[in-house]
Coordinates of C-alpha atoms and ligand atoms in Angstrom, one line a residue:
X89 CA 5.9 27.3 33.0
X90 CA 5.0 23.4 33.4
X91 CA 4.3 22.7 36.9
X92 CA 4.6 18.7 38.3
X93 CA 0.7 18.6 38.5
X94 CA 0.2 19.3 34.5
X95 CA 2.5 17.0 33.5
X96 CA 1.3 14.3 35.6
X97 CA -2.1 15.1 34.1
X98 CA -0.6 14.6 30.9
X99 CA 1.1 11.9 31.3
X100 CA -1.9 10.3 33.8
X101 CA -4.4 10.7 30.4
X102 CA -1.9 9.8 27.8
X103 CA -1.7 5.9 29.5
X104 CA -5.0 5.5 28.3
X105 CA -3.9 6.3 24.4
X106 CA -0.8 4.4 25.0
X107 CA -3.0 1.4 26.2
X108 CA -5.0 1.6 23.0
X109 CA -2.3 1.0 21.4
X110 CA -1.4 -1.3 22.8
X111 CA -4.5 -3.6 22.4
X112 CA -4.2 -3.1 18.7
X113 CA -0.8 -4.1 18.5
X114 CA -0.8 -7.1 20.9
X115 CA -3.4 -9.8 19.1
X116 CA -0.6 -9.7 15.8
X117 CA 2.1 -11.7 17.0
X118 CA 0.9 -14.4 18.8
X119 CA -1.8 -15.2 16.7
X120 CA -0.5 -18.7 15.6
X121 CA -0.1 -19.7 19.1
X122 CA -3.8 -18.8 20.3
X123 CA -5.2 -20.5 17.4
X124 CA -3.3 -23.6 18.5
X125 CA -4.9 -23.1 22.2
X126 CA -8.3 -22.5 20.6
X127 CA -7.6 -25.9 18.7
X128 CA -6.6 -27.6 21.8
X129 CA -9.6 -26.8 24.0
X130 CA -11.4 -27.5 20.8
X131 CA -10.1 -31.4 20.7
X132 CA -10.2 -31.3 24.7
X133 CA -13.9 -30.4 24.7
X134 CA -15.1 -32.4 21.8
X135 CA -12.6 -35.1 21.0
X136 CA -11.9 -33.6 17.7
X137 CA -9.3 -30.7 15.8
X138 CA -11.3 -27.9 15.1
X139 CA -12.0 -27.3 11.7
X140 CA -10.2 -24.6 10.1
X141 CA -13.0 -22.7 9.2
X142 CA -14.7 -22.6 12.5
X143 CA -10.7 -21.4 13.6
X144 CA -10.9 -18.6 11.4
X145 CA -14.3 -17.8 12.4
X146 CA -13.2 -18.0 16.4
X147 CA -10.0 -15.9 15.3
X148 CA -10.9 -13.1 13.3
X149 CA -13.8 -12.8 16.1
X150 CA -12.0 -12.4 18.3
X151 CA -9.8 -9.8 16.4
X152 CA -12.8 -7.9 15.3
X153 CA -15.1 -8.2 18.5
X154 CA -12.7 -5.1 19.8
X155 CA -14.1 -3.3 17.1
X156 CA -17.7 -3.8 18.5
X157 CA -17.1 -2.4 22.1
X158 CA -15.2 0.3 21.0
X159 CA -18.1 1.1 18.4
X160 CA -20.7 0.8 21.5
X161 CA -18.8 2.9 23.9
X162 CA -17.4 5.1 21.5
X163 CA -21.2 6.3 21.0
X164 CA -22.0 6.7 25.2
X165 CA -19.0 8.9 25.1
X166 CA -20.8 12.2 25.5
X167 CA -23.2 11.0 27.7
X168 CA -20.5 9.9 30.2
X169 CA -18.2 13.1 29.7
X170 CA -20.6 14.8 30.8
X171 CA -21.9 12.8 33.5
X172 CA -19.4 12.3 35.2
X173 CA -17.2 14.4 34.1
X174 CA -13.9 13.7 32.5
X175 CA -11.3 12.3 35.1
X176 CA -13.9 10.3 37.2
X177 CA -14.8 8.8 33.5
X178 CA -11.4 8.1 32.9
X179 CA -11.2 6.7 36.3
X180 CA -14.5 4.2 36.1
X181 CA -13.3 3.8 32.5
X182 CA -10.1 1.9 34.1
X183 CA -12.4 -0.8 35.0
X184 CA -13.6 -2.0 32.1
X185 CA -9.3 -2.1 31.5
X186 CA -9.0 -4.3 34.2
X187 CA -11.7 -7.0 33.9
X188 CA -11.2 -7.3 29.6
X189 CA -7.1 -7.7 30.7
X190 CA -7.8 -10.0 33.4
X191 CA -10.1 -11.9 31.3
X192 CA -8.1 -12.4 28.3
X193 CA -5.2 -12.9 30.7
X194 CA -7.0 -15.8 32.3
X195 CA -8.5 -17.8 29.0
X196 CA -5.7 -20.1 28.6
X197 CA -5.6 -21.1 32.3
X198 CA -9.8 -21.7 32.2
X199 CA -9.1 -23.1 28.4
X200 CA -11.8 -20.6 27.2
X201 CA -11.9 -19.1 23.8
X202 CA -15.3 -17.4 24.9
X203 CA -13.1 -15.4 27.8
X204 CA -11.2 -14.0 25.6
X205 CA -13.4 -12.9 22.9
X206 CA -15.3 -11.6 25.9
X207 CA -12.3 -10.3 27.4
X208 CA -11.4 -8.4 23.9
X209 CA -14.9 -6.9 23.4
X210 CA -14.1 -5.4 27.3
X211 CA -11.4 -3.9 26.2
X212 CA -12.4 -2.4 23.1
X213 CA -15.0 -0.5 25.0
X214 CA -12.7 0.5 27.4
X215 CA -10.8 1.6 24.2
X216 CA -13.5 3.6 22.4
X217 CA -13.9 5.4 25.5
X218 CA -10.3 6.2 26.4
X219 CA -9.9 7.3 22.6
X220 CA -12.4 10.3 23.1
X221 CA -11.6 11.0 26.6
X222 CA -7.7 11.0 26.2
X223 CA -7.9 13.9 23.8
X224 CA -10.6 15.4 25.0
X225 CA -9.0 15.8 28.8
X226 CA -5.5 17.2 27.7
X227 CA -6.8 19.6 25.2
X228 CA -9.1 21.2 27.9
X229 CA -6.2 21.2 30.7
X230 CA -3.6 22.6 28.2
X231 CA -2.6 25.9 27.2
X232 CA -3.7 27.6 23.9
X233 CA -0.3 27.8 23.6
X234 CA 1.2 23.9 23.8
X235 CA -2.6 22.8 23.0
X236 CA -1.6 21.6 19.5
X237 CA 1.5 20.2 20.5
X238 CA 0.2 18.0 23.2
X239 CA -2.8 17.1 21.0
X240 CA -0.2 15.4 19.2
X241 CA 0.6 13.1 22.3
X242 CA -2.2 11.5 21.8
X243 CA -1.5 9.9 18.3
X244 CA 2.1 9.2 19.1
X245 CA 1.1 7.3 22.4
X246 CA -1.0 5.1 20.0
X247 CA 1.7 4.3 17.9
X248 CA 4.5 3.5 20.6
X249 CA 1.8 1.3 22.6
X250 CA 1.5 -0.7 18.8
X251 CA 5.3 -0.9 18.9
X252 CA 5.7 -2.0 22.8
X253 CA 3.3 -5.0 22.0
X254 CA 5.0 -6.0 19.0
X255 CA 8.1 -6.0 20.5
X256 CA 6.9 -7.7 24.0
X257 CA 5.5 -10.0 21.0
X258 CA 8.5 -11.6 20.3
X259 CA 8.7 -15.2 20.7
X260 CA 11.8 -14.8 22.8
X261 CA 9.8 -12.2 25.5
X262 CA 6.4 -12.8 25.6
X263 CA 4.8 -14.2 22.1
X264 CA 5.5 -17.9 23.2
X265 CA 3.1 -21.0 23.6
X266 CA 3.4 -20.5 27.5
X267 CA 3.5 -16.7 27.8
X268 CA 1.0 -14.5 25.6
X269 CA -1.2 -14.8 28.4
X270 CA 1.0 -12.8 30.3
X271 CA 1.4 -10.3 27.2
X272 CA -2.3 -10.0 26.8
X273 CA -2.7 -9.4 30.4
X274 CA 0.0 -6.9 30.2
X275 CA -2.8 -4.3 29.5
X276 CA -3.7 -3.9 33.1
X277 CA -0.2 -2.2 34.1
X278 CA -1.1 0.9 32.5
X279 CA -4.7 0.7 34.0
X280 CA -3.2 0.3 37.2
X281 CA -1.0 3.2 37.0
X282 CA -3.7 5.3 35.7
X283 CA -5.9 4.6 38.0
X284 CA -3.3 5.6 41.2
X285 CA -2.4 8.5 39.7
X286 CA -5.5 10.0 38.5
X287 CA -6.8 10.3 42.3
X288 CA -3.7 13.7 42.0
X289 CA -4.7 14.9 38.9
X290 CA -7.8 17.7 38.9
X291 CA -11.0 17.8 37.2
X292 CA -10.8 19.7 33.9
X293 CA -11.5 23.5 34.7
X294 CA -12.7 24.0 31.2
X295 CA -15.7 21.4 31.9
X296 CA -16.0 22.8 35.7
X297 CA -16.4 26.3 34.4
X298 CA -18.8 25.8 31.0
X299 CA -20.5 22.3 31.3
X300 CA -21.0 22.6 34.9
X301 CA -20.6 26.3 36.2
X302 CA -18.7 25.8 39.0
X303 CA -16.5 28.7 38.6
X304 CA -15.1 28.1 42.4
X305 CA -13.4 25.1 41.7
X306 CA -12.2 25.4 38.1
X307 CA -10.2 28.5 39.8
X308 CA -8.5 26.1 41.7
X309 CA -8.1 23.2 39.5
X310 CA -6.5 26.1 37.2
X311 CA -4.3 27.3 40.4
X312 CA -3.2 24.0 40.8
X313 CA -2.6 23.2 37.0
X314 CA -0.6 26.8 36.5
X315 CA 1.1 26.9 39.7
X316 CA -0.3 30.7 39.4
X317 CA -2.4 32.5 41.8
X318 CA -3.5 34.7 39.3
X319 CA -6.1 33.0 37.0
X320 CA -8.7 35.8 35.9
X321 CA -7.2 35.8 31.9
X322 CA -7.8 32.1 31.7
X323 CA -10.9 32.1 33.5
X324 CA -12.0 35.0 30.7
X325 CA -10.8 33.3 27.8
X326 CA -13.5 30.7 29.4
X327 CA -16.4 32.4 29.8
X328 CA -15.6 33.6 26.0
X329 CA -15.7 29.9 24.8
X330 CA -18.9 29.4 27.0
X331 CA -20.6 32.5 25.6
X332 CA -20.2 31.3 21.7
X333 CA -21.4 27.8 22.7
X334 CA -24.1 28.8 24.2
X335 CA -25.2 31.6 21.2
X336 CA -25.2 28.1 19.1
X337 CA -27.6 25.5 19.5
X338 CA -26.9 21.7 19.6
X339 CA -27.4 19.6 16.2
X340 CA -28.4 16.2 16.7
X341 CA -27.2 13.2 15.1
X342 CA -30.9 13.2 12.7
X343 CA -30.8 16.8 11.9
X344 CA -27.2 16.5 10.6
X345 CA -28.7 14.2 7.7
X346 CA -31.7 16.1 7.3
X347 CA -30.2 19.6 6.5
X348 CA -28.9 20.1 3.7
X349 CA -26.9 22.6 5.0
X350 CA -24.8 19.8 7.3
X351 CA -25.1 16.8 4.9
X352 CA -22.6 17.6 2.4
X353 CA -19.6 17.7 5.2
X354 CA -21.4 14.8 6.8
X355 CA -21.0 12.9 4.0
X356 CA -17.4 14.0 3.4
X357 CA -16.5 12.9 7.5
X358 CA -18.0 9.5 6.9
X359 CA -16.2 8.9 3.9
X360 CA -13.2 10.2 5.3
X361 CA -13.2 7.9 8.1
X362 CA -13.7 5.0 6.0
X363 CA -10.6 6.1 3.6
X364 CA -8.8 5.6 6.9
X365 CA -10.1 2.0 8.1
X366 CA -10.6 0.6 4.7
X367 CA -7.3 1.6 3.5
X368 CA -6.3 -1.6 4.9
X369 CA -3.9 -0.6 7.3
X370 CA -5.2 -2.5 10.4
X371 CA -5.1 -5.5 7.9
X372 CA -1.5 -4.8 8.6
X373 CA -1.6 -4.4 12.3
X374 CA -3.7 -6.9 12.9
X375 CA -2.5 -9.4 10.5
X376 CA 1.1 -8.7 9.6
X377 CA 3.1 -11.4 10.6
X378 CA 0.9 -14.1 9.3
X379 CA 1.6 -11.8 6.1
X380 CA 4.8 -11.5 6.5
X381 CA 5.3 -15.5 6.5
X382 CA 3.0 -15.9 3.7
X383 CA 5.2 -13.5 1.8
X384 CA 8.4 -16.0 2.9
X385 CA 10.2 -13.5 4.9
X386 CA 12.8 -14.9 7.4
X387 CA 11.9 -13.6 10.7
X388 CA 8.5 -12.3 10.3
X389 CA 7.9 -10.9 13.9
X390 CA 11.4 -8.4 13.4
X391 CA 9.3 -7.6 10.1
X392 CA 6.1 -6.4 12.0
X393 CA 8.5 -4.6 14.4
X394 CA 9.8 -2.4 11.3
X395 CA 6.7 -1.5 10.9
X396 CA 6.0 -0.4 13.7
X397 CA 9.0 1.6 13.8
X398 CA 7.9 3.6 10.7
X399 CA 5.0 3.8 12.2
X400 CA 6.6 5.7 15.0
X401 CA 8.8 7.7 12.6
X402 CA 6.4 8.9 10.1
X403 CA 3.9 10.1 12.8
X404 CA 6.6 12.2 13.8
X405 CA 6.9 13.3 10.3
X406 CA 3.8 14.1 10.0
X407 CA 3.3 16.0 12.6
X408 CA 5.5 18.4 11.0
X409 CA 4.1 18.4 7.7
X410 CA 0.3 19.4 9.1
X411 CA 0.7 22.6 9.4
X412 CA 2.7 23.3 6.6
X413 CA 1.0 21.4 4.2
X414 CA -2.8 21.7 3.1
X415 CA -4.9 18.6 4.8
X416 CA -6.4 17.6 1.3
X417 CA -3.1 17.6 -0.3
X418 CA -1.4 15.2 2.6
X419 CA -4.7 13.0 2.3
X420 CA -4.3 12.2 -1.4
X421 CA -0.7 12.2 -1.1
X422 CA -0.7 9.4 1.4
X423 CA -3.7 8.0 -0.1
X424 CA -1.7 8.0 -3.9
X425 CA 0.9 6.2 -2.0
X426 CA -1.2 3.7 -0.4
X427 CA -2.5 2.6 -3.3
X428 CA 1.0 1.9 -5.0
X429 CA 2.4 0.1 -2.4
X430 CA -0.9 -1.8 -2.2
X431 CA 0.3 -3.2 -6.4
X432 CA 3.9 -3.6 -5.6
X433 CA 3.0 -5.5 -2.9
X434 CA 0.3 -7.4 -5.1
X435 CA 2.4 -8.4 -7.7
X436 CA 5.5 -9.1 -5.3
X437 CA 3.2 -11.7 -3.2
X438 CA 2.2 -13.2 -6.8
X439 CA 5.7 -13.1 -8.0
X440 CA 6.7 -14.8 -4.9
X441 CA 6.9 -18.6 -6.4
X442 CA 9.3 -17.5 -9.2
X443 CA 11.6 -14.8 -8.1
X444 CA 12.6 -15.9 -4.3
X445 CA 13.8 -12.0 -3.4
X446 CA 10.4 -10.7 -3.6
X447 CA 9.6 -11.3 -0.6
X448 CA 12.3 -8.4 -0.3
X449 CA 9.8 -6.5 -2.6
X450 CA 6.6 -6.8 -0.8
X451 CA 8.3 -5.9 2.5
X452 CA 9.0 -2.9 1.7
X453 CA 5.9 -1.8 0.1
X454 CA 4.5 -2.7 3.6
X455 CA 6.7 -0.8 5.0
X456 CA 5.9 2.0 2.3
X457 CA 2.3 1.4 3.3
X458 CA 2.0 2.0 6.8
X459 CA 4.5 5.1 6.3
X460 CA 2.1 6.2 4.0
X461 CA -0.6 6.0 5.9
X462 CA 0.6 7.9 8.6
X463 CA 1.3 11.1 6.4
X464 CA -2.5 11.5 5.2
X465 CA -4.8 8.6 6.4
X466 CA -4.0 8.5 9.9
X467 CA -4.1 11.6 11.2
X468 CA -6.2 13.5 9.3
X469 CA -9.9 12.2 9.3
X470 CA -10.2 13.2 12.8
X471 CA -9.2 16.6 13.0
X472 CA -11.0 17.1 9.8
X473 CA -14.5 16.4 11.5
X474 CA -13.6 19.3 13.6
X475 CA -12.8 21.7 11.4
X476 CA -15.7 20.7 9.4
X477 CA -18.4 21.7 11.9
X478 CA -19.2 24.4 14.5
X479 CA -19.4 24.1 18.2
X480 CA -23.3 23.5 17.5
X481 CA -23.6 20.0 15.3
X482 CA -19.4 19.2 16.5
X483 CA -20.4 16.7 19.1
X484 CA -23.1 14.7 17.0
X485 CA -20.8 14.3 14.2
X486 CA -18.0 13.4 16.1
X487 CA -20.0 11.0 17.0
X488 CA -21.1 9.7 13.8
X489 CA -17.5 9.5 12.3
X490 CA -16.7 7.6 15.9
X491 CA -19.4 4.9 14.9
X492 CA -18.5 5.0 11.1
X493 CA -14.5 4.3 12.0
X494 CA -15.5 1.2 14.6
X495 CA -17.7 0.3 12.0
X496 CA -15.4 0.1 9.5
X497 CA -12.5 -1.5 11.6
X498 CA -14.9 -4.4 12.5
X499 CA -14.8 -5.0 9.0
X500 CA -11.5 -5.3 8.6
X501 CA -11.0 -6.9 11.5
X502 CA -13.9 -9.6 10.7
X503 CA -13.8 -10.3 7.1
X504 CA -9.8 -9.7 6.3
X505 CA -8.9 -13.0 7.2
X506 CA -11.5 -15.1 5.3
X507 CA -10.9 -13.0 2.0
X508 CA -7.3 -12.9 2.4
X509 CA -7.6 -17.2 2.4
X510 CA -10.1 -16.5 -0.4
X511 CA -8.1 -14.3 -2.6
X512 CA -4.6 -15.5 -2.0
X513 CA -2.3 -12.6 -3.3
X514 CA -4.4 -10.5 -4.4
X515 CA -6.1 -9.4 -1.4
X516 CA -4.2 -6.1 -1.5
X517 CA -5.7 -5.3 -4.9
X518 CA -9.5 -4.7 -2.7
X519 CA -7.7 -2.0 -0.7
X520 CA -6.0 -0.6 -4.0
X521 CA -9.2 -0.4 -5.5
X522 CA -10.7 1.4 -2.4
X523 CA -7.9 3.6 -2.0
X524 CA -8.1 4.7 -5.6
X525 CA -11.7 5.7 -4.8
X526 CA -11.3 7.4 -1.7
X527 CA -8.3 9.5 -3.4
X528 CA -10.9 10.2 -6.8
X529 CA -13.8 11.0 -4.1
X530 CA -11.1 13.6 -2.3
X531 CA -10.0 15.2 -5.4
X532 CA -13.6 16.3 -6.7
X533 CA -15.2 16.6 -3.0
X534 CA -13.2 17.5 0.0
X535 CA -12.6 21.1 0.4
X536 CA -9.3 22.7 1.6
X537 CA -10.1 23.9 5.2
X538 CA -6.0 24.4 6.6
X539 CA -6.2 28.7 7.3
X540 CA -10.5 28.7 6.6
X541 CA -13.2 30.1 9.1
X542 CA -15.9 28.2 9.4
X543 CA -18.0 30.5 7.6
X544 CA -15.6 30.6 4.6
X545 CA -16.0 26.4 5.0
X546 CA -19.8 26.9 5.3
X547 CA -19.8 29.2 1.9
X548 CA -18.1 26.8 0.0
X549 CA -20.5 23.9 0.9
X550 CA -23.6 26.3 -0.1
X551 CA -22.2 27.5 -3.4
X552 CA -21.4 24.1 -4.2
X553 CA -25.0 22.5 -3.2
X554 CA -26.9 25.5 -5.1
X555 CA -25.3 25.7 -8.0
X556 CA -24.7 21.6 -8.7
X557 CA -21.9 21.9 -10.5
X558 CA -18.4 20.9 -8.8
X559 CA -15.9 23.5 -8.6
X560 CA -12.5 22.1 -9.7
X561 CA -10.6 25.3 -8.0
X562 CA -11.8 24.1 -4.1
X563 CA -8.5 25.6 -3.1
X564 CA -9.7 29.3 -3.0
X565 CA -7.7 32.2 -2.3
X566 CA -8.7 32.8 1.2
X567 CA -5.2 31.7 2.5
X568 CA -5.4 34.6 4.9
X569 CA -4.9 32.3 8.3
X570 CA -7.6 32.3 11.0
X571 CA -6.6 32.7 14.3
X572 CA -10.6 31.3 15.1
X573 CA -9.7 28.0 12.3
X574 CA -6.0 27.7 14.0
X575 CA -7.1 27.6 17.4
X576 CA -10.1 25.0 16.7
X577 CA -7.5 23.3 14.7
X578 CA -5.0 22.6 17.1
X579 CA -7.8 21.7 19.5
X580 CA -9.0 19.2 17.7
X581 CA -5.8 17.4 16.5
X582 CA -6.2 14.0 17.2
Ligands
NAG293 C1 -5.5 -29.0 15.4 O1 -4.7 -29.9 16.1 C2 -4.6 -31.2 15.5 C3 -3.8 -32.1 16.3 O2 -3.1 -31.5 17.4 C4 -3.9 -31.0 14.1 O3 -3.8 -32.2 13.4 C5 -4.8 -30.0 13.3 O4 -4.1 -29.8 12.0 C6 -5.0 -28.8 14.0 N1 -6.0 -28.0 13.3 C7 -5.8 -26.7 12.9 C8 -6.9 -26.1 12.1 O5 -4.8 -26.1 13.1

């Protein structure tokens, strides 16, 4: 039974994923009209146009600055979960929302490019926190039950706060010359509403009872959260979960290189998260409609919305496929396709001069691309991580693929524009290229974990690290399904 106080929980935690979203989405479609502002204030302040390399400089910064705050905060995540705890974190979080919105909001008014690239680092750190805190908030208040379901909130908030802002991003609502202010500073309503609601919302039992011992008021907050009097089972199933942690000890971010016993799955979670930013897909997000008109197609900013409706749709398809397929088979699946679309789209783009109806061509294979994506690449780094590792070293490599993603999306972010002017059409060809390597590297190294324990996992790595030689048959018959694997699994999800 759902009572009104979990699902305005729910709902309270899933702004800030939705809000994420949102601030990837919402720097795509008015691009063309900031870079005119940044040009004005440019000729306002020193009598000349800018010149278009110092543009692209000031732009992709501040596309990519997002990338740095949500790396930095993304890393004090942790720390501040446990400090404060999760819903007054969430709460002080909503700060950092408000002042990055306000700020970007505010830098046409104060004609100040340095406000908004200020403004969008703000955000991102609000961001990288409200990534980790999201999940991590709803999967303790849920149910073992619905846990795997709601997990999946999360994800599909993301990609319906990427399609609100490209839609609000239309020139007719709010993508104009006078407005994107207004849809920058959009970001704040959310905040807002968080921030009202959370004061109704309770503390997360689970980190009441097993980070802080408070077994007094998790019993409420679960009373409250149940609508049951009766809590005793939950509170059981509790002090289970705190007994394992506690028979494990914490790994920290240094020993998970050092042993050799962690660094083969480290390795595999870093290179997984970089499959998913350098697969090029928040080229797309980030870039698309400048793609879009580059690849001559007639209303560019409808384009970008398409996309963002696959993006919708295929999450949803995904979400079905998860469970039924194995996680290593989705990955190179979507990876495969990736990489395909990448040299349609190549050769449409270089095609374009000649045959006028490829820009027909290469929209699709975007399309095609960012529905790929969303089967293997999106999801499935994360949850990986999890199922990876144990309770002991979980945290410290969550932390590492955190920084390794960030990373890799300030890369993106920074350097996609000033290759993609370098390399005309054949940009995509780099993230082919990539992809093609990430989907060779998952075929010889990442192990099947769907329906594994961890120690079957933890086998698997030892063999392969004592004997040297790869083992082409990774897919072992231990299909037997966990409950311990299926539980931590659907915890974990994204
Ligand atoms: C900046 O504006 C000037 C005049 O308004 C224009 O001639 C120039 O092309 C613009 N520069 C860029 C890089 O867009």
């Amino acid at each position: 039974r759902l009572t009104g106080t979990f699902v305005l929980s729910v709902f309270t935690a899933v702004l800030g994923s939705l809000e994420f979203g949102y601030n990837i989405g919402v720097i795509n479609a008015p691009q063309k009209m900031i870079e005119q502002d940044y040009n004005a204030t440019w000729l306002q302040r020193y009598g000349e146009p800018i010149p278009s390399g110092t543009l692209t400089s000031l732009w992709s910064l501040s596309v990519a600055i997002f990338s740095i705050g949500g790396m930095l905060s993304a890393f004090c995540l942790g720390f501040v979960s446990e400090w404060l705890g999760r819903r007054k974190a969430m709460l002080i979080n909503n700060l950092f929302a408000f002042i990055g919105g306000s700020l970007m909001a505010l830098s046409k008014l104060c004609r100040s490019f340095e406000m908004m690239i200020l403004g969008r680092f703000i955000i991102g750190a609000y961001c990288g926190l409200a990534s980790g805190l999201t999940p991590m908030y709803v999967g303790e208040i849920a149910p073992t039950s619905l846990r795997g379901a709601l997990g999946t909130l999360h994800q599909l908030a993301i990609v319906t706060g990427i399609l609100i802002a490209q839609i609000l991003g239309l020139e007719v609502l709010l993508g104009s010359q006078e407005l994107w202010p207004v849809l920058l500073g959009l970001t704040v309503v959310p905040t807002v509403l968080q921030m009202s609601f959370l004061p109704f919302c309770p503390e997360s039992p689970r980190f009441l009872y097993i980070v802080r011992c408070q077994e007094h008021q998790a019993k409420r907050g679960l009373r409250r959260l149940t609508g049951r009097q009766e809590v005793g089972d939950m509170l059981a199933e509790m002090k289970e979960e705190k007994r394992k942690m506690e028979m494990e000890r914490k790994v920290s971010i240094l020993e998970l290189f050092r042993s050799p016993l962690y660094r083969q799955p480290i390795i595999i979670s870093i290179l997984l998260q970089l499959s998913q930013q350098l697969s090029g897909i928040n080229a797309i997000f980030y870039y698309s409609t400048s793609i879009f008109i580059k690849a001559g197609v007639q209303s560019p900013v409808y384009a970008t919305i398409g996309a963002g409706v696959i993006n919708c749709a295929f999450t949803v398809v995904s979400l079905f496929l998860i469970e039924r397929m194995g996680r290593r088979t989705l990955h190179m699946l979507g990876l495969g396709g990736m990489c395909i679309c990448a040299v349609i789209m190549t050769m449409a783009l270089a095609l374009l001069d000649s045959v006028p109806w490829m820009s027909y061509i290469c929209m699709l294979s975007i399309f095609g691309f960012v529905a790929f994506f969303e089967v293997g690449p999106g999801p499935i780094p994360w949850f990986f991580v999890a199922e990876l590792f144990s309770q002991g070293p979980r945290p410290a490599a969550m932390a590492v693929a955190g920084f390794s993603n960030w990373t890799a999306n300030f890369i993106i972010g920074m350097g996609f524009q000033y290759v993609a002017d370098l390399c005309g059409p054949y940009v995509f060809l780099i993230f082919a290229v990539l992809l093609l390597f990430f989907l060779i590297f998952t075929f010889f190294r990442v192990p099947e974990t769907r329906g594994k324990t961890f120690d079957q996992i933890a086998a698997n790595f030892n063999e392969r690290s004592v004997g040297g030689m790869m083992d082409m048959d990774m897919d072992m018959d231990l299909d037997k399904p966990s409950t311990e694997l299926d539980y931590l699994g659907e915890e974990s999800i994204n």
